[in-house]
Coordinates of C-alpha atoms in Angstrom, one line a residue:
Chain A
X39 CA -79.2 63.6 28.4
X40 CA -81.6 66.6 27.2
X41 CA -80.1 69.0 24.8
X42 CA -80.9 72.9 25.3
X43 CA -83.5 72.8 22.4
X44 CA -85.3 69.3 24.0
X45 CA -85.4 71.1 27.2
X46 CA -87.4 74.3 25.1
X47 CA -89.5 72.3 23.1
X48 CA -90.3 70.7 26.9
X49 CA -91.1 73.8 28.2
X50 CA -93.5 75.3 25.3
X51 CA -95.0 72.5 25.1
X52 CA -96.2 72.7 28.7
X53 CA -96.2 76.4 28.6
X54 CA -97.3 77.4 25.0
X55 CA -97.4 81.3 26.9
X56 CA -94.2 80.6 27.2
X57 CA -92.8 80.2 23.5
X58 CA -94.7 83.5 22.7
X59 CA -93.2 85.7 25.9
X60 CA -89.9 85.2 23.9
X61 CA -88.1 82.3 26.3
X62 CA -85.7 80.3 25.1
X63 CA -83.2 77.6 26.6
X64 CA -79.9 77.9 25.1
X65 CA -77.7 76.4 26.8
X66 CA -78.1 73.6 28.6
X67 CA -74.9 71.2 30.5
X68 CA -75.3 67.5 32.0
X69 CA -74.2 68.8 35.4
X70 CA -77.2 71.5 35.6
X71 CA -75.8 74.4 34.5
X72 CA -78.2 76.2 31.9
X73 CA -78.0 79.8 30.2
X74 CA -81.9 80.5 29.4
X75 CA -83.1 84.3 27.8
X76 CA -85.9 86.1 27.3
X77 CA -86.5 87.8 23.9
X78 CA -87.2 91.6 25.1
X79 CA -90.8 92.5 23.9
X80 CA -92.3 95.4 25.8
X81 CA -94.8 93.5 27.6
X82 CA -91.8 93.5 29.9
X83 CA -91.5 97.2 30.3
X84 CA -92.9 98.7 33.7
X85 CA -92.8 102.3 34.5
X86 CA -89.6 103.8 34.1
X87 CA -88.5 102.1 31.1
X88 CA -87.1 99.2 33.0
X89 CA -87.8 95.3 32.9
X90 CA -90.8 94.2 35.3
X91 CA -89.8 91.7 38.4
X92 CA -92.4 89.4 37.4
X93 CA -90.5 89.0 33.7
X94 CA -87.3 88.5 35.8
X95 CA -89.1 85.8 38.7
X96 CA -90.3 84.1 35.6
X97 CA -87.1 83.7 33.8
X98 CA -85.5 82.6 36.5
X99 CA -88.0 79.7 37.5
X100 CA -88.0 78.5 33.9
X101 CA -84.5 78.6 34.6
X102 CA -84.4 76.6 37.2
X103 CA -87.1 73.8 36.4
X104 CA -84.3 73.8 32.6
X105 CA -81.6 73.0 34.9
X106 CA -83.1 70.2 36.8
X107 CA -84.2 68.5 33.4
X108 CA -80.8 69.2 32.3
X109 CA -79.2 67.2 35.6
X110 CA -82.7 64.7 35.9
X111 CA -84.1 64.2 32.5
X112 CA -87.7 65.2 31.5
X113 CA -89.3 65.9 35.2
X114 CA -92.0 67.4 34.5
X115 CA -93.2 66.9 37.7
X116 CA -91.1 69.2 40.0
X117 CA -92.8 72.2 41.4
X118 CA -91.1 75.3 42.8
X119 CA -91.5 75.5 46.7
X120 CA -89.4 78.5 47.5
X121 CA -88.0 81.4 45.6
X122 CA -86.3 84.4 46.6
X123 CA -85.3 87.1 44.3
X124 CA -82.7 90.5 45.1
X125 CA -82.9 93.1 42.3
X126 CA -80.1 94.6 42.1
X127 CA -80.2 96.8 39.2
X128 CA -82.4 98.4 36.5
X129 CA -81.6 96.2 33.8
X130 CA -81.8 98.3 30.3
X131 CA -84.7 97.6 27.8
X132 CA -83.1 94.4 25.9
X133 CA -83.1 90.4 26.2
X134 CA -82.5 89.5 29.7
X135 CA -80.3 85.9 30.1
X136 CA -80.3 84.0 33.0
X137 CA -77.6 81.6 34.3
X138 CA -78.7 78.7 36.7
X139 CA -76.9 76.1 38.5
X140 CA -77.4 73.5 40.9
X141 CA -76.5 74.4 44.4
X142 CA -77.7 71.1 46.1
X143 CA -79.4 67.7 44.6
X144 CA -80.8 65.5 47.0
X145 CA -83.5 62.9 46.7
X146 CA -86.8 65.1 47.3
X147 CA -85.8 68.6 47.0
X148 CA -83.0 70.7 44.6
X149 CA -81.2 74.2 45.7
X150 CA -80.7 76.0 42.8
X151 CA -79.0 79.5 42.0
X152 CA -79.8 82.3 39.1
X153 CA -77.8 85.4 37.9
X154 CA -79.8 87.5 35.5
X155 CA -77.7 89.8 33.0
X156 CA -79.0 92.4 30.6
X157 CA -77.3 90.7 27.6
X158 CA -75.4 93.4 26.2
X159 CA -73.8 93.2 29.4
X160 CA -72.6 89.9 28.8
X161 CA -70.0 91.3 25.9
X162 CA -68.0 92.7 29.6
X163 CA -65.9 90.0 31.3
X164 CA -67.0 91.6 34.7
X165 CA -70.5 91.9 33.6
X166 CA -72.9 92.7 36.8
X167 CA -76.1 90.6 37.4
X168 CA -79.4 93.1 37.6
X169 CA -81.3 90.2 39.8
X170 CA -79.7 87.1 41.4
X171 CA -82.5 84.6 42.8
X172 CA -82.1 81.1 44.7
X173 CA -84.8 78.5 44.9
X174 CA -86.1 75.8 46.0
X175 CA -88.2 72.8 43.6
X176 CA -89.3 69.5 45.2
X177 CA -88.5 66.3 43.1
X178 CA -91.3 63.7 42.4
X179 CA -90.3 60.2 44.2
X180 CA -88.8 58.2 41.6
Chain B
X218 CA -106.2 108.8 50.0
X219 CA -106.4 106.8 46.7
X220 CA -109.4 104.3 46.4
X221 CA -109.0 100.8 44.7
X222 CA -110.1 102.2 41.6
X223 CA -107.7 104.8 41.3
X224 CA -104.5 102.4 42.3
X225 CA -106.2 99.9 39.7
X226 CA -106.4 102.6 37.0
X227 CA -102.2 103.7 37.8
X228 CA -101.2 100.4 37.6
X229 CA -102.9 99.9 34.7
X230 CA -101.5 102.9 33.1
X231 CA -97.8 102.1 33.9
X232 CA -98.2 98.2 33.5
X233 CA -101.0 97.9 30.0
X234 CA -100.4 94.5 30.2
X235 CA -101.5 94.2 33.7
X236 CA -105.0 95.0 32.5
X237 CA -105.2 92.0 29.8
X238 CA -103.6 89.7 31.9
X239 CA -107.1 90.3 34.7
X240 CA -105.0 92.1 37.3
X241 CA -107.8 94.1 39.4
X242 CA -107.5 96.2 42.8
X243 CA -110.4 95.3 44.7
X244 CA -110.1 96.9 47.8
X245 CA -107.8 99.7 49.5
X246 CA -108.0 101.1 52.7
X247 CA -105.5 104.0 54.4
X248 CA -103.6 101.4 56.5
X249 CA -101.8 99.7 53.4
X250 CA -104.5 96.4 53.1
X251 CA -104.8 95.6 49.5
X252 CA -107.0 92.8 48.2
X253 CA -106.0 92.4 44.5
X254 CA -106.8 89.2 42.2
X255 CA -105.9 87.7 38.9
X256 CA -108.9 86.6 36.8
X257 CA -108.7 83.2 35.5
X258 CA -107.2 83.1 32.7
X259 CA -105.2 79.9 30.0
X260 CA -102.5 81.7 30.2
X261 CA -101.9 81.0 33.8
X262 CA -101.8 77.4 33.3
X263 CA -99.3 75.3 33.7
X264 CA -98.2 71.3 33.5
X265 CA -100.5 69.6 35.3
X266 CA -103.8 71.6 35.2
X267 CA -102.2 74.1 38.3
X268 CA -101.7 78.0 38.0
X269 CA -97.9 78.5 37.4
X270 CA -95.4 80.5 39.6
X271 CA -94.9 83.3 37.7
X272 CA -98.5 84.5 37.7
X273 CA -98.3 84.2 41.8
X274 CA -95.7 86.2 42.2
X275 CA -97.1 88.8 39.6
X276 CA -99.9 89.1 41.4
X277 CA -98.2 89.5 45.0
X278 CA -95.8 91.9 43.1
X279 CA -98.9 94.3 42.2
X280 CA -100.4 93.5 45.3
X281 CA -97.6 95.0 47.4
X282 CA -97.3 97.9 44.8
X283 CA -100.8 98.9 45.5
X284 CA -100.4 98.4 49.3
X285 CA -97.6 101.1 49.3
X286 CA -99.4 103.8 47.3
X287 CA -103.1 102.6 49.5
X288 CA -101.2 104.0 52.2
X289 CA -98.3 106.7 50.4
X290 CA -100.3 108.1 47.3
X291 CA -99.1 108.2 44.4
X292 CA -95.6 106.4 44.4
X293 CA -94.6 105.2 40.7
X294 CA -91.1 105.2 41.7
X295 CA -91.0 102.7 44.8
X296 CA -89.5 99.4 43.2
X297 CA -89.6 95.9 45.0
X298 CA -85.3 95.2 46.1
X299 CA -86.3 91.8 47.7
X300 CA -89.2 88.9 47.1
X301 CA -89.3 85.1 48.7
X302 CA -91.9 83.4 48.0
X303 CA -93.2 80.0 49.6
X304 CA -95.7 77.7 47.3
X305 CA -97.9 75.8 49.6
X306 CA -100.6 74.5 47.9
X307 CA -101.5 73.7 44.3
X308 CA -104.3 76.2 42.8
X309 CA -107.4 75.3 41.3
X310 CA -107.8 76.8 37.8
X311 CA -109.8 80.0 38.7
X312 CA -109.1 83.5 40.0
X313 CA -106.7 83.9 42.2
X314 CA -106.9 87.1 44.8
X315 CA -104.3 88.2 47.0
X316 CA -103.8 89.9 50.6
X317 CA -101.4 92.5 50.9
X318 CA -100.7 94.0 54.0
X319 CA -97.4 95.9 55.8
X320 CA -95.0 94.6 58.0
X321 CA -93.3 97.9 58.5
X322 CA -93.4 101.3 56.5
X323 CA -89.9 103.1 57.1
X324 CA -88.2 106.5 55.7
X325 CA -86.4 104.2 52.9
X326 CA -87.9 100.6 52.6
X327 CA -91.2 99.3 53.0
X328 CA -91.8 95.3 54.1
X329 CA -94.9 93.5 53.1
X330 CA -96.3 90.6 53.1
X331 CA -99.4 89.0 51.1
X332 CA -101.4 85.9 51.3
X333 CA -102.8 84.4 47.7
X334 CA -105.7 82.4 47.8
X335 CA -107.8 80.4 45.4
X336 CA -111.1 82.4 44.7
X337 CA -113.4 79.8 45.9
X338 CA -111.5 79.0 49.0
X339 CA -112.5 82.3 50.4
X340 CA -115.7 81.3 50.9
X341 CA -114.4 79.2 53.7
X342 CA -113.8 80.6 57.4
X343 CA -110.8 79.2 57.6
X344 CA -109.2 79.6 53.8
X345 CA -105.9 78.1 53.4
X346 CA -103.6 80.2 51.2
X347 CA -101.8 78.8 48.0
X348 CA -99.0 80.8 48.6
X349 CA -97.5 83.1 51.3
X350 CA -95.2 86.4 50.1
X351 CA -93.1 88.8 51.4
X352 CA -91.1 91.5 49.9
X353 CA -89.5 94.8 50.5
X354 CA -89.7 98.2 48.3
X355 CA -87.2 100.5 48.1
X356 CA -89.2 104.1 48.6
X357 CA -87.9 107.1 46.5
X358 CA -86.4 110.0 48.9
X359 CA -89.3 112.0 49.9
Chain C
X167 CA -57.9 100.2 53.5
X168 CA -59.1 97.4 56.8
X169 CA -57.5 94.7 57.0
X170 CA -59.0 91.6 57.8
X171 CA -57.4 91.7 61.2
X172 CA -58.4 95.3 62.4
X173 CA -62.3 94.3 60.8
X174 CA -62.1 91.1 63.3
X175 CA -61.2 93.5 66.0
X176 CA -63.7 95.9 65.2
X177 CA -66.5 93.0 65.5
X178 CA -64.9 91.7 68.5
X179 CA -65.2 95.1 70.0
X180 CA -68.9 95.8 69.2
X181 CA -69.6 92.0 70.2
X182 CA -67.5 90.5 73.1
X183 CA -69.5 87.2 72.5
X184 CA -68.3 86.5 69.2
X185 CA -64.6 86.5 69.9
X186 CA -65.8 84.0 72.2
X187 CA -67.6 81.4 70.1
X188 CA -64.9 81.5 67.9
X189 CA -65.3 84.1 65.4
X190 CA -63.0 85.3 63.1
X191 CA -61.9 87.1 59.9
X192 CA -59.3 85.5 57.6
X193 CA -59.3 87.1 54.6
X194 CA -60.8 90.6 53.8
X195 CA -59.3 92.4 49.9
X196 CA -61.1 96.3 48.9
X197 CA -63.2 94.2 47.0
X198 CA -65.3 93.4 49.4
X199 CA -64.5 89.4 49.7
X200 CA -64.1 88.2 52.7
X201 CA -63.4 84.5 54.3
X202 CA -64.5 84.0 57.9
X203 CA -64.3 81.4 60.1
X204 CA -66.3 79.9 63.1
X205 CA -63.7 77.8 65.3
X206 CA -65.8 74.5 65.7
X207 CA -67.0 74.4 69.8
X208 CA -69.4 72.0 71.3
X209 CA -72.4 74.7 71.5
X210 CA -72.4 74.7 68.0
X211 CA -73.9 71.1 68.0
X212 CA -77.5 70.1 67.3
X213 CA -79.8 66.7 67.8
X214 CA -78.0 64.1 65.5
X215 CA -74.4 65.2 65.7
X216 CA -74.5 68.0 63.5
X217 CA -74.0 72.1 63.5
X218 CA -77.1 74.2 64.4
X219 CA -78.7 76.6 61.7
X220 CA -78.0 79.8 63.9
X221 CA -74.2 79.1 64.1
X222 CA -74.2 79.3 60.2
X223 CA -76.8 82.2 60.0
X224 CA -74.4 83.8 62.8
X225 CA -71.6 83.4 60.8
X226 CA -72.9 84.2 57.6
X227 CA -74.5 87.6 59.4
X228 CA -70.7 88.3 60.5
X229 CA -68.8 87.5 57.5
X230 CA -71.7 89.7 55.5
X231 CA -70.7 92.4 58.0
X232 CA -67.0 92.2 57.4
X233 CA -67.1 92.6 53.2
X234 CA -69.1 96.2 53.9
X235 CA -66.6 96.9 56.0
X236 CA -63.6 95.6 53.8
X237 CA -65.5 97.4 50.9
X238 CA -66.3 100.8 52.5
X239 CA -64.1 100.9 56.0
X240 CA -65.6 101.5 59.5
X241 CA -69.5 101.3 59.3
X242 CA -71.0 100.0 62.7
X243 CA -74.2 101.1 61.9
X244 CA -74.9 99.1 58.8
X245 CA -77.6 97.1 59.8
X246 CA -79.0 93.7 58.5
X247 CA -82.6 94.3 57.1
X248 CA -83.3 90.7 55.0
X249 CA -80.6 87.3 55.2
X250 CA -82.0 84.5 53.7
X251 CA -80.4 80.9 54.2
X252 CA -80.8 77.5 52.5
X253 CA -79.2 75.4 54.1
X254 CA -77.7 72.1 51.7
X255 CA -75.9 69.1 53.8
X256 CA -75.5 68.3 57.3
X257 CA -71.8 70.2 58.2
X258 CA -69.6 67.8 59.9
X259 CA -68.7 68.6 63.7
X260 CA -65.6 71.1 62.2
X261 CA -64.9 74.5 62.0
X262 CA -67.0 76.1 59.1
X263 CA -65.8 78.6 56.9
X264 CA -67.7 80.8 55.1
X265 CA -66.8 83.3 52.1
X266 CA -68.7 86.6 51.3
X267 CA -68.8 88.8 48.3
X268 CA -71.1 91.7 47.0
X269 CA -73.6 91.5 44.7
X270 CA -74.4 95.0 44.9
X271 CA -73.3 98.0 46.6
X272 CA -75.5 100.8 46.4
X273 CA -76.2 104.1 48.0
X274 CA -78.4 102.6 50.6
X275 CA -78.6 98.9 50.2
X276 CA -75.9 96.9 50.0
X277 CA -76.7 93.1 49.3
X278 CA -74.1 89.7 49.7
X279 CA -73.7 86.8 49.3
X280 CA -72.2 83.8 51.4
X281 CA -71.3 80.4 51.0
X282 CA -70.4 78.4 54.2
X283 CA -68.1 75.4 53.9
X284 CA -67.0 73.1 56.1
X285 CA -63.5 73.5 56.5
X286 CA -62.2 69.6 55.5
X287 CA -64.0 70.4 52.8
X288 CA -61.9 73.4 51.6
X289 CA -59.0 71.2 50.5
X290 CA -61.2 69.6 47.9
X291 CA -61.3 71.9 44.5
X292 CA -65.0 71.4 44.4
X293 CA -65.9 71.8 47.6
X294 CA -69.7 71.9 47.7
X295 CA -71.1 74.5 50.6
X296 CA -72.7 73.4 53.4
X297 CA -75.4 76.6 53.0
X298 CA -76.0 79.5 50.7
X299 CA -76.9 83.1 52.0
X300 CA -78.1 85.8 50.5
X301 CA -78.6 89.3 52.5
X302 CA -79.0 92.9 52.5
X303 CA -77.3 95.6 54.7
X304 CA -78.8 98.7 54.9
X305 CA -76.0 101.4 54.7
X306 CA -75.9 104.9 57.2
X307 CA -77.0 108.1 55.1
X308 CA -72.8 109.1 54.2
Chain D
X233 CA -99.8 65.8 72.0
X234 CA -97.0 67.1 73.6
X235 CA -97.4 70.6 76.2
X236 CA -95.1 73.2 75.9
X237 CA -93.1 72.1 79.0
X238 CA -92.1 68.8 77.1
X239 CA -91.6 70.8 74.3
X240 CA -89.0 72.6 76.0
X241 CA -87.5 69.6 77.7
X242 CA -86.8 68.2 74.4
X243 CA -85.3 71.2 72.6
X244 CA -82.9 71.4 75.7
X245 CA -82.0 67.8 75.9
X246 CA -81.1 68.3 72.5
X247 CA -79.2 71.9 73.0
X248 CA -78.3 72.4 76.2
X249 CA -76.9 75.9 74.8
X250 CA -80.3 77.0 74.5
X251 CA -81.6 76.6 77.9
X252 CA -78.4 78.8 78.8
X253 CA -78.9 81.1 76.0
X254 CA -82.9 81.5 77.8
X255 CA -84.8 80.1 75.7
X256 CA -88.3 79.3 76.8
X257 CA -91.4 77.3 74.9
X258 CA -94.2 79.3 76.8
X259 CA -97.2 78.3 74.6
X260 CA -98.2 75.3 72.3
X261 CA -101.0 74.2 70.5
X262 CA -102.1 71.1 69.3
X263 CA -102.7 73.2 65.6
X264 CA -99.1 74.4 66.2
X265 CA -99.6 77.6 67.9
X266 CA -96.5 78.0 70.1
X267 CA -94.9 81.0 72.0
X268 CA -91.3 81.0 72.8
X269 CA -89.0 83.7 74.3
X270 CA -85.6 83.9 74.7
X271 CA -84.6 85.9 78.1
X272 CA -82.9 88.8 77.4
X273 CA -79.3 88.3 78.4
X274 CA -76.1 90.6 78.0
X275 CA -74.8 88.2 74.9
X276 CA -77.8 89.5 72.9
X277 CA -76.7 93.0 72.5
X278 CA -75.0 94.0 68.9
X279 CA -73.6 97.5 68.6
X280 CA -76.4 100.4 68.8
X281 CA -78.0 98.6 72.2
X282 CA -80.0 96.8 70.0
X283 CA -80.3 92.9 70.2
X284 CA -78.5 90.9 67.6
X285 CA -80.1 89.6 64.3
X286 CA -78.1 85.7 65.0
X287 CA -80.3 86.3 68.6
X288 CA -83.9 86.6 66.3
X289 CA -82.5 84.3 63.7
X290 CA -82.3 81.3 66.7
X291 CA -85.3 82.3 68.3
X292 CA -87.5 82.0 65.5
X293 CA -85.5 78.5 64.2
X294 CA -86.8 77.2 67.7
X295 CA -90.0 78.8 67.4
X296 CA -90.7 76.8 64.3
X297 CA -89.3 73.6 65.5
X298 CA -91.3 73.3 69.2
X299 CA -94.8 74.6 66.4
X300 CA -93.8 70.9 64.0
X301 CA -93.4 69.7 67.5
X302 CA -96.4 70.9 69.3
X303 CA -98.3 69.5 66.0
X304 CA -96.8 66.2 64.8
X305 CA -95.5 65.3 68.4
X306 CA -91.4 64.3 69.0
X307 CA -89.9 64.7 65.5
X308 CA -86.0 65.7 66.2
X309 CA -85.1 64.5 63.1
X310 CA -87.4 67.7 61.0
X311 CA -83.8 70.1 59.8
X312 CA -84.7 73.2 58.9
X313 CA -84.4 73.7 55.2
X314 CA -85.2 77.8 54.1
X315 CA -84.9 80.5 56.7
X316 CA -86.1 84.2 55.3
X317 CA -86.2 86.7 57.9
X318 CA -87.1 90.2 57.2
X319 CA -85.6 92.7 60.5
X320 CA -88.1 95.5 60.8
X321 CA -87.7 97.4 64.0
X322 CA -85.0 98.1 66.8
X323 CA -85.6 95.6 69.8
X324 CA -85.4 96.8 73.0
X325 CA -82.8 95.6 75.7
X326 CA -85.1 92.9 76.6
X327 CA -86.8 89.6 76.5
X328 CA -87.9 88.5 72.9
X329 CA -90.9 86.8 72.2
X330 CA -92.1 84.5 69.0
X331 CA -95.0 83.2 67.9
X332 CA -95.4 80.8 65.9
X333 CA -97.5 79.2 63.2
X334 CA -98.0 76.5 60.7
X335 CA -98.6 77.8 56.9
X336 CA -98.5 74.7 55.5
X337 CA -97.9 70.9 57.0
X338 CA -97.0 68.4 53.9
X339 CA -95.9 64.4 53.8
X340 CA -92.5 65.9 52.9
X341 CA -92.3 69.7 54.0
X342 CA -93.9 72.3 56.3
X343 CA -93.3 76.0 55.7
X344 CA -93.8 78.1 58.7
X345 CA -94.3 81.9 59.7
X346 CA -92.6 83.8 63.4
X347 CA -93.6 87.0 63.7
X348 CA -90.9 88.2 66.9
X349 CA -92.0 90.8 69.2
X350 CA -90.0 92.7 72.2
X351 CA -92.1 92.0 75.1
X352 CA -93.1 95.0 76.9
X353 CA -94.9 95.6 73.1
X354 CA -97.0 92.7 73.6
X355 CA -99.0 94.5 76.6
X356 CA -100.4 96.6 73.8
X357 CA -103.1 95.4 71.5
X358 CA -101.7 96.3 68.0
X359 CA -97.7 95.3 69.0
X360 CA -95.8 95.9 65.9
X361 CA -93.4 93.0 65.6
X362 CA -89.5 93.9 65.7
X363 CA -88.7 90.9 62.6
X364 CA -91.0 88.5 60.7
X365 CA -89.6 85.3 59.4
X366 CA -90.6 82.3 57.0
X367 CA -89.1 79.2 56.9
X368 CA -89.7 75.4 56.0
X369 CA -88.3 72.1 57.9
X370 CA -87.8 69.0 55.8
X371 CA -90.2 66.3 57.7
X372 CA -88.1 62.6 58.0
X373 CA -90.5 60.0 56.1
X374 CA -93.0 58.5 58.4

């Protein structure tokens, strides 16, 4: 099984932008469940002094393709097919973290689901998600 | 009515990193049709030699933006509540340009949707998109 | 407060056909959680034995309907404006069973999400959903 | 290649709910093109006078399924795997009609877009549809 930091050290080294846009895996479970965050910078401010949705969509797809290595092993292979993203709130200028699990595994495609939190958030047991996103990645035939 | 410039030039204002990442407005007209694109650049890579996710859906993000103030003006404050995305075919490395147009303008909430296409596709009659969006934006009480 | 029997007959008014296919509410707390329930019927079967994709998007529509209600009392004219549905594993010819919560509740826009079960499946403490919904209502001007 | 009449003959062999319910495939298209309506019918109405969103939701599911149809030829076994549908406009008390097309047709998936129109709209050149959806079907390996 992948450990958290394998999983990031997979990811950066596919997607070196993606080391330096602050993302980091932290968690990461056999079963597919996977806390991953992104280090607030202010390339992710957009007008208003909020959090862009592209920052968010991007956290959560990394999120994702973590949670299928998690579950898979290294599978670098998968591509996103569908995604679909409610905002819900403005999340405050600070590290967003993003939970995913695994909704559905099947042979050729995985349903996965992703609540984003402003972190400081997280310190409330009732803390409320500013975007939650499913998707959809197709599996490589194995 | 604002042109393509002028869009380009508030996007860029609110969103500096918009402008390094190649995000141009090329063409606006009064009934909400945006073309926008993305030039080419490393950071849009990812595994495999194919533009990643993210950069889609920032570019169908800014896309639909523009769309909204190509018909409304000005509108800083509208902010994208819903997004699905469907990948459909893998990109070429080069500039990507999107197709916004909208589905239906309401008091309260705009729908869109865009087309994104490889550059060099377009060239064809009968260019097949790399990925299909649509979204809805929330519109500040007028 | 509604309770989950005065919300069923508050559906059941506004739509005589879904008392008929078997509609109903369960459960309904101020919360806005809600578990409703399609009584399994023979036009709810598709080509290989299985339950049709609009009896789950019906019922997920329905049981979406219900938590605003639960949440917020008598609001008819909430209207669906986005329901998005992946659908996971082939539901068994049963009743199916599907539990709604809010994600957000705002002024305008309220959005939920639903996961359908088949009911055998319910008495399992893992039960995995037969499909995952995500929607938004838009809410009356109060 | 299979007309829209055997098209139709299929989908109601397979749910004999839907002839009832008045569905019709009207068009189809070897490039899978395909018009289908749904006769408008006193179980369509939702509070307001307006038709139901379940009522759009099923037309455009069928829509989608007779367009894999009228392009790969009899393929039961596709299931429906994503279903977005945006709800744009009020329909009118009356028949419904959805047209179909292919985005994109893969070994493994085929993501399609409905845009749903009332039908006294259609006599008008620019008809503004009343819902737009996207979906993919899951193709059974050949």
């Amino acid at each position: 099984m992948l450990t958290a930091q394998e999983i990031e050290q997979i990811i950066w080294a596919g997607l070196p932008a993606a080391k330096e846009s602050g993302l980091r895996i932290e968690r990461a479970s056999p079963d597919g469940r996977v806390r991953a965050r992104f280090v607030y910078g202010p390339q992710m401010i957009r007008p208003g002094g909020t959090l862009s949705g592209p920052t968010m969509m991007a956290l959560a797809d990394a999120a994702m393709f973590a949670a299928i290595m998690a579950r898979l092993g290294r599978l670098e292979m998968a591509v996103t097919t569908n995604l679909n993203i409610n905002f819900l709130r403005r999340p405050a200028p600070e590290d967003l973290v993003a939970d995913a699990s695994i909704l559905k595994l099947g042979k050729r495609l995985a349903v996965l689901e992703v609540s984003i939190f402003s972190s400081s958030d997280l310190t409330q047991s009732d803390a409320e998600p500013v975007a939650h996103v499913t998707g959809t990645y197709s599996l490589p035939p194995s």
